[in-house]
XYZ file of C-alpha atoms in Angstrom:
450
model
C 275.045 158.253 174.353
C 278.133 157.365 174.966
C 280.126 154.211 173.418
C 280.870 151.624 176.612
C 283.469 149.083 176.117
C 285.702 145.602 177.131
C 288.603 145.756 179.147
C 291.130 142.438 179.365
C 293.528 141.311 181.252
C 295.515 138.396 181.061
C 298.116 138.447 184.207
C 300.840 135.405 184.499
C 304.136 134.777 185.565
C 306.223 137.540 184.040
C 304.037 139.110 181.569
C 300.413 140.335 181.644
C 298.226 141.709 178.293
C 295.848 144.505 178.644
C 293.247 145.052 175.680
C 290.289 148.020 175.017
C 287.355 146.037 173.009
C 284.698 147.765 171.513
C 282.920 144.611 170.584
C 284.292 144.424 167.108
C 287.988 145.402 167.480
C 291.171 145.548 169.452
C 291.140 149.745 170.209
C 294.132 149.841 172.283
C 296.577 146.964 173.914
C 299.784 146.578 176.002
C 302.213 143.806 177.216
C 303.724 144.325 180.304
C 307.154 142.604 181.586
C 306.419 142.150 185.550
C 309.705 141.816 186.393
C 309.999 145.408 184.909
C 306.999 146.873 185.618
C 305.003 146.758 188.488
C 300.808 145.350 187.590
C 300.001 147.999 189.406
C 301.163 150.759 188.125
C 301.216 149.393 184.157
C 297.812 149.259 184.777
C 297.014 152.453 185.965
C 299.082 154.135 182.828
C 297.299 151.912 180.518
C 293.918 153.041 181.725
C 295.052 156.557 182.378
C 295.894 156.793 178.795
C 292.324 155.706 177.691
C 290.187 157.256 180.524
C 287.495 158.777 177.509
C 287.220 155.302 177.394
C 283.703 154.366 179.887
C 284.360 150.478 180.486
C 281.093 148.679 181.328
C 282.972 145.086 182.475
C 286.202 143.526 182.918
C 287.591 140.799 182.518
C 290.361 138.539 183.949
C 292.658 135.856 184.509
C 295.091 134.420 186.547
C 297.691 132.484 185.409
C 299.977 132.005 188.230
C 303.064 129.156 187.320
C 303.876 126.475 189.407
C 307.423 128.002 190.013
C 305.584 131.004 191.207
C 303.059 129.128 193.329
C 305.862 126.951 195.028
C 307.646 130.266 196.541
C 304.740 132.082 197.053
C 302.282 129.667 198.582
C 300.292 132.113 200.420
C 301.538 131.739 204.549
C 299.670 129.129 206.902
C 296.621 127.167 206.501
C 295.298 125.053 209.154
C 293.631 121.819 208.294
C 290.561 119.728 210.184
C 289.891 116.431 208.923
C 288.340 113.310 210.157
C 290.284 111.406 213.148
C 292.491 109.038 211.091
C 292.931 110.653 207.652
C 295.432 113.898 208.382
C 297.463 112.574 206.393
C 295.635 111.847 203.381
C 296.853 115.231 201.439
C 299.952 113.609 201.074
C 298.681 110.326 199.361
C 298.983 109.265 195.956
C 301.497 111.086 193.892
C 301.941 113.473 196.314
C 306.253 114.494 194.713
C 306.773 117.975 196.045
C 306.578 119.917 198.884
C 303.534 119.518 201.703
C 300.256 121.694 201.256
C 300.996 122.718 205.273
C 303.187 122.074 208.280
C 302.611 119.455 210.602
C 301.410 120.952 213.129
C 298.422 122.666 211.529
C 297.090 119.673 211.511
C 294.294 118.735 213.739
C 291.640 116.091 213.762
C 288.406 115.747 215.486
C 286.096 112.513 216.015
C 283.699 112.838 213.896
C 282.400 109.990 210.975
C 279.607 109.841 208.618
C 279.160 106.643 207.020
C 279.070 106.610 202.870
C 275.108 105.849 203.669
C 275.064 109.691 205.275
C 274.202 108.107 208.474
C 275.941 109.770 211.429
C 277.953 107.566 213.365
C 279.750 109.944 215.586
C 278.548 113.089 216.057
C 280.543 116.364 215.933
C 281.360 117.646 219.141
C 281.908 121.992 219.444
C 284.197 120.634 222.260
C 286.702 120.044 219.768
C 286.296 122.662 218.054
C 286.698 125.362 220.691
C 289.981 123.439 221.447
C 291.341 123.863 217.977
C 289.834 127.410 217.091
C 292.126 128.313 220.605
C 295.938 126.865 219.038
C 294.594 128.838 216.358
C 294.194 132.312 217.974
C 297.159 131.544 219.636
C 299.157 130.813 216.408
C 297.284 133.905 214.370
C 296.139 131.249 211.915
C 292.786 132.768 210.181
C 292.434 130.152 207.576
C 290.874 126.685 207.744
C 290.329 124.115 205.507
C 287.782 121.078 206.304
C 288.074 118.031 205.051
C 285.522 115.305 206.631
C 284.885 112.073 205.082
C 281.441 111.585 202.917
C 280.756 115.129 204.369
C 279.708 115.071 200.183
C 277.130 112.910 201.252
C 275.963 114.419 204.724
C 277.680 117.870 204.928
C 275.562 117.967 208.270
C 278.962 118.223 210.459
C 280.861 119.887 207.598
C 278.191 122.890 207.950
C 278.292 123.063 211.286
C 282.177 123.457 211.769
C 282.061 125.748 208.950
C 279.102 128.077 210.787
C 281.837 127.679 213.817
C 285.197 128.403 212.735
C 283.226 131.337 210.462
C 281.428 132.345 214.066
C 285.574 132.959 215.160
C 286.206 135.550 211.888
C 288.819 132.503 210.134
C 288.395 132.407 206.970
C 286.659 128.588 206.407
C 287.464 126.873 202.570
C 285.027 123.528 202.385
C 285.875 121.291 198.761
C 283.054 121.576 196.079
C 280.611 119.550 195.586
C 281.103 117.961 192.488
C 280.381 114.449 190.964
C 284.446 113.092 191.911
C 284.177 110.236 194.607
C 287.659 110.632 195.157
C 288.148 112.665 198.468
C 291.752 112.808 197.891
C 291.927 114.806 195.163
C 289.017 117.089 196.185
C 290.653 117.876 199.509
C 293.966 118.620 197.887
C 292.063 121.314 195.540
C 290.095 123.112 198.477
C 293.822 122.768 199.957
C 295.320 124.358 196.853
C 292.716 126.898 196.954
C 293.353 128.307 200.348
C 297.018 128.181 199.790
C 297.058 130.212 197.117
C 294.090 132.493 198.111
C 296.043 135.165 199.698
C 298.255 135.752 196.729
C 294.733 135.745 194.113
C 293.822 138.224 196.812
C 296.843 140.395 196.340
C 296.520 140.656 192.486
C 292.832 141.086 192.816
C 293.737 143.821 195.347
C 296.310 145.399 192.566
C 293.787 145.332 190.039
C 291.004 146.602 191.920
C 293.232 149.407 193.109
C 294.463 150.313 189.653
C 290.724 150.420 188.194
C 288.813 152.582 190.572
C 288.486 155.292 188.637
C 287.335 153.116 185.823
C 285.221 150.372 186.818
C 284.007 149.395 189.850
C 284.417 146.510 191.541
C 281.286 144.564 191.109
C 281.774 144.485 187.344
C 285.491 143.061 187.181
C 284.879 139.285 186.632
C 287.147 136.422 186.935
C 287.411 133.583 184.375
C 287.515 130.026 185.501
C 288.449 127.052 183.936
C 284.933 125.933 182.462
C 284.506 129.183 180.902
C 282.359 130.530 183.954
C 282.833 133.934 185.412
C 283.273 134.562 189.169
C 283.722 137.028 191.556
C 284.465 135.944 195.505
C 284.403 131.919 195.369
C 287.066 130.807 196.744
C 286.882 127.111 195.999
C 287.243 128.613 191.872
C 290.968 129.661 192.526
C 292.618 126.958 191.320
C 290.452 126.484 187.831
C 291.564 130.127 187.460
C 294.779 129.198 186.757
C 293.974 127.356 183.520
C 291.326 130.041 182.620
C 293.536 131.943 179.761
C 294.408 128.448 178.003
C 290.751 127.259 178.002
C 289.495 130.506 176.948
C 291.933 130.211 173.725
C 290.298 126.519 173.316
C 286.428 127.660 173.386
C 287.230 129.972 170.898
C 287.389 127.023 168.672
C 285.695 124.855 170.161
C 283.014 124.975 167.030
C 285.786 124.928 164.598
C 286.943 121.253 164.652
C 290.488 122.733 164.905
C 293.355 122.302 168.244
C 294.685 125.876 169.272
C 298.772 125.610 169.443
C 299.950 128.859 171.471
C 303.135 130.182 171.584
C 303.929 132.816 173.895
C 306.422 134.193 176.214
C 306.391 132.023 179.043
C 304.762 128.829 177.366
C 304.256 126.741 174.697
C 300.806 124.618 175.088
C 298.645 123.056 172.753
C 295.055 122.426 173.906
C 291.899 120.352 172.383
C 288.777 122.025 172.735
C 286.734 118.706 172.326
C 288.773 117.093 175.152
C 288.601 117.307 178.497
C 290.638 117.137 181.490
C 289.520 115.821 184.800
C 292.570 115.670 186.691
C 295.550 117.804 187.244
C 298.620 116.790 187.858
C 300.403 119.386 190.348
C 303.696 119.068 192.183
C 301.436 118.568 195.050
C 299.923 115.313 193.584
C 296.841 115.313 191.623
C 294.543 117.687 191.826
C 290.531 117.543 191.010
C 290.426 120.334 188.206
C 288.094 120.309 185.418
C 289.335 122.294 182.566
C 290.216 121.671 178.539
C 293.214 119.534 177.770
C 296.339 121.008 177.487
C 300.031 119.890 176.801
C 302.929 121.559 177.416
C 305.080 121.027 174.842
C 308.438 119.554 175.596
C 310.207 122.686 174.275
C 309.166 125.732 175.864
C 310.238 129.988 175.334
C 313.083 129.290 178.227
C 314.441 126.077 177.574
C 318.064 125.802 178.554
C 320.700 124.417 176.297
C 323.546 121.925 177.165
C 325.801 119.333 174.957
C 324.325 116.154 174.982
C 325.765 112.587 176.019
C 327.146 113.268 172.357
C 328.800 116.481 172.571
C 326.150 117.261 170.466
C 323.822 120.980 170.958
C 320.599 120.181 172.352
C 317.814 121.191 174.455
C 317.988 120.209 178.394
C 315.023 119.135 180.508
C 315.009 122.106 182.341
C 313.309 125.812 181.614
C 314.498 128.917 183.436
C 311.435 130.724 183.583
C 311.453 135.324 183.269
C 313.237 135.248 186.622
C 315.896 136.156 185.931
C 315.172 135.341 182.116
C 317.293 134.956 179.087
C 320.744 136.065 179.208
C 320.010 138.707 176.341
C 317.855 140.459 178.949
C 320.533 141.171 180.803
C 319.954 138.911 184.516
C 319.978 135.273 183.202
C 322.971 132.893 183.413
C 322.190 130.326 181.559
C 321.695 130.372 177.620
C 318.179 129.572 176.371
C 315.816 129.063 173.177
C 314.534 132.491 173.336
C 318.127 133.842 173.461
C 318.633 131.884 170.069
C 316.232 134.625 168.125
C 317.572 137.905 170.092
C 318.934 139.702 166.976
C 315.376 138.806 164.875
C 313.394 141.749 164.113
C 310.394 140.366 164.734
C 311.423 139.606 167.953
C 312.427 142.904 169.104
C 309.447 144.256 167.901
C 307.112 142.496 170.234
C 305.138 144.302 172.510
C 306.711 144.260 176.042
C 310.063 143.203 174.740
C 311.544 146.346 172.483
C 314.603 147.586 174.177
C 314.515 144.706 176.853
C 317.214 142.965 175.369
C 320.639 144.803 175.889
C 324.186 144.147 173.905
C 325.884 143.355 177.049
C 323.545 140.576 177.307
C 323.781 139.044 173.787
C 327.183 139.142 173.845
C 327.536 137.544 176.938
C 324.757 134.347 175.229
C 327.295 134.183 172.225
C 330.287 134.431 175.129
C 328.156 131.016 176.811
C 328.115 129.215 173.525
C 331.704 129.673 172.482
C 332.368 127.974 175.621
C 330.281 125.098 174.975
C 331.675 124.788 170.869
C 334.985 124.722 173.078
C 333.638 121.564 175.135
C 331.399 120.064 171.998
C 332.449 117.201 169.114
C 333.443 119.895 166.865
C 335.794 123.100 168.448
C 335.834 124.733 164.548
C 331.875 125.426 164.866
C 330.832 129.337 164.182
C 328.720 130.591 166.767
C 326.286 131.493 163.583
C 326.077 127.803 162.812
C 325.263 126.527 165.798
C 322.503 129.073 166.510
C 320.886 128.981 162.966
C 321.247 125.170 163.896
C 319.455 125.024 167.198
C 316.880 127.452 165.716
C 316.007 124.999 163.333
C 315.865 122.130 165.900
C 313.573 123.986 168.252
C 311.330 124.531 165.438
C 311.177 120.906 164.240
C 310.633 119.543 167.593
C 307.258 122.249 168.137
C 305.939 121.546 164.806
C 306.297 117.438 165.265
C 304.786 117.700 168.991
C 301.913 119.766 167.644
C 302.048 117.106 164.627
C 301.820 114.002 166.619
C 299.475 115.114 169.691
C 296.687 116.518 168.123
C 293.350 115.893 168.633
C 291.669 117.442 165.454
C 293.339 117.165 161.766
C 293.369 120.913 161.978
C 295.811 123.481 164.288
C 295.241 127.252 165.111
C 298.673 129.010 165.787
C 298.653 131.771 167.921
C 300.263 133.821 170.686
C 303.584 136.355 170.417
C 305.773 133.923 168.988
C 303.742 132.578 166.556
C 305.328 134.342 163.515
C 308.553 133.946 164.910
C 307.909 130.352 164.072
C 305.366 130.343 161.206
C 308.403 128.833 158.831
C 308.370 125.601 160.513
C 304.345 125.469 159.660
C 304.754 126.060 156.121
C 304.256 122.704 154.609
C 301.487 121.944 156.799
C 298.489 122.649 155.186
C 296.422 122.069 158.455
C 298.179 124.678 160.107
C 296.717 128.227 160.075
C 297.911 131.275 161.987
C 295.665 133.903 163.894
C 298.110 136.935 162.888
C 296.924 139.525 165.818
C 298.524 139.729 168.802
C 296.989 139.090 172.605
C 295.490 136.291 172.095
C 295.083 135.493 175.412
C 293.693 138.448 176.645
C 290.851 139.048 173.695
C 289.931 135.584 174.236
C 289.390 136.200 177.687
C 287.011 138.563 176.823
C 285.471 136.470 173.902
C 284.626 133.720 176.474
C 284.177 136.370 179.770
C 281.069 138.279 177.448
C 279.806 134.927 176.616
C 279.482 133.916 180.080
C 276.343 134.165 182.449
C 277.258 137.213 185.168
């Protein structure tokens, strides 16, 4: 009989981690640079290159950036809410950009009381009225928000049977124990927002897999450590789904999980939870572990400070275009700092990313700023072993300070890139194999009930 295995993905911004498990071991694994290589098509050559390999499930996550989601909200969602709250998406804390455009905004009269007694019923008037801009506008997503519809969901139900009746695509907020309709409605918001991009990399990965697995046993991981499939109110706990799966990994351990990879630098408590997240849209019901991005992430930018002194600025540039070493990016960063390290040019999805053109034009950036700094004698060698050892302190006292367990895990791609700055903390211990995040998807994805 032949052996069946695990496949992993882990997909985010700029860089996605593929892993063959065989229930004891890592048998094969690949990092791919998105901006370089198309999902798609790394995946296909990935599985291509193991296709003795019979996988019995896989499993995934999406960890889609804010950056990402900001420019790539996923086109126009309509919105139906109770006569006199339209606006309440944009309560509270509400600092970037709207969910949707005014004018898919509609309202109906409708209003259950918080006893679930109806005090104005729903008329399919109304309805008809709105489902017609709709046609008219080729709008086939909906998202309902009536008030205390948690309560009675009698008229939530039956706009949902209605707009559903009209093939749009109806997203309702889950039921959950949070009183506060605010933040519900802006999740089943975020949701459909977003749900035609999780659609298109569901779409890739389907597509690259057929011949491998079929699509009833790829599973996605959610926030809680559940598996889904088609729910579309899980979307948004998706996007914390690697992070938390690297917490319940050590959850029994007594021990916070500090991970240091490419695009971010979190550390999350597995005995602490998180009810609330704080989005760019405003906050956001979201249930998942707690995690804190560290001050100092992979792409920090650096700048002279107030004192002409090198630091780190408040900004990070993000894979797009990336650090200048790679060639596209304009702006020096922390990762750029390491370029000519070994270890780093041995990473998986990095070797023979970084081009000379590009590190000489990083040492070009800084010789400009030594020209502008307290000191014009500095050597560029200086100032980077310098601002090596800075972004090093300032990781290890964040992870110091924020803890919620006497004991840290270190893991991720840049973990031994760092592992210096750990060495007289004797609470510190490193997990020394690489894609983390995608063999703990599958730790916590075979755990779960499918």
């Amino acid at each position: 009989m032949q052996n069946s295995f695990m496949f992993g993905v882990s997909v985010g911004e700029s860089f996605a981690e593929y892993i063959l498990w065989d229930g004891s071991k890592t048998i094969a694994a690949k990092r791919a640079y998105l901006s370089r290589e198309n999902l798609k098509n790394s995946l296909q050559q990935f599985v291509s290159a193991h296709k003795d390999k019979v996988i019995a499930k896989t499993f995934v996550s999406l960890r889609i950036s804010e950056r990402l989601m900001d420019y790539k909200l996923s086109g126009a969602v309509a919105h139906v809410t109770t006569e006199g709250f339209e606006n309440w998406l944009e309560l509270r804390g509400c600092s970037g950009s709207a969910l949707t455009s005014e004018e898919l905004h509609f309202s109906v009269r409708e209003r259950i009381q918080a006893s679930g007694q109806v005090l104005q019923p729903l008329a399919n008037e109304e309805l008809e009225g709105i489902a017609a801009k709709l046609e008219l506008m080729k709008i086939k997503k909906v998202c309902l928000h009536f008030l205390h519809a948690t309560i009675n969901p009698a008229h939530e139900k039956q706009a949902q049977d209605f707009f559903q009746s009209k093939n749009i695509e109806v997203f309702i907020p889950e039921k959950t124990e949070n009183q506060d309709e605010v933040t519900r409605w802006r999740k089943n918001a975020l949701n459909a927002t977003i749900s035609s991009l999780f659609q298109d990399l569901k779409k890739d990965l389907v597509e690259a897999l057929k011949d491998t697995v079929t699509e009833d046993k790829i599973y996605f991981i959610g926030a809680e450590g559940e598996v889904f499939q088609n729910e579309n109110h899980k979307r948004v706990g998706s996007l914390f789904a690697s992070y938390s799966a690297l917490g319940f990994q050590y959850q029994d351990a007594k021990t916070d999980v500090l991970h240091l990879g490419l695009e971010d630098f979190v550390l999350i408590s597995p005995q602490s939870w998180s009810e609330i997240w704080e989005s760019p849209w405003g906050k956001v019901e979201n249930r998942s572990l707690k995690i804190r991005q560290l001050a100092v992430q992979p792409t920090q930018g650096l700048e002279l400070n107030d004192f002409k002194h090198f630091d780190f600025n408040q900004r990070t540039e993000g894979w797009e275009p990336g650090p200048m070493s790679f060639g596209r990016g304009q702006k020096p960063t922390l990762m750029d700092l390491w370029t000519e390290n070994a270890k780093l040019n041995k990473l998986d999805g990095l070797q023979d990313r970084m081009i000379p053109a590009g590190i000489q034009k990083f040492k070009n950036s800084l010789l400009t700023l030594i020209k502008a700094s307290y000191d014009r004698n500095l050597e560029t060698a200086t100032v980077i072993k310098e601002l090596q050892s800075l972004g090093m302190q300032k990781i290890v006292m964040e992870s110091l300070m924020h803890r919620q367990n006497k004991k840290v895990k270190v893991t991720g791609p840049l973990a031994d890139l760092f592992a210096n700055g750990f060495k007289k903390d004797p609470n510190a211990s490193f997990d020394n194999e690489d894609f983390a995040e995608a063999r703990a998807v599958i730790a916590i994805g075979s755990k779960a009930k499918v």
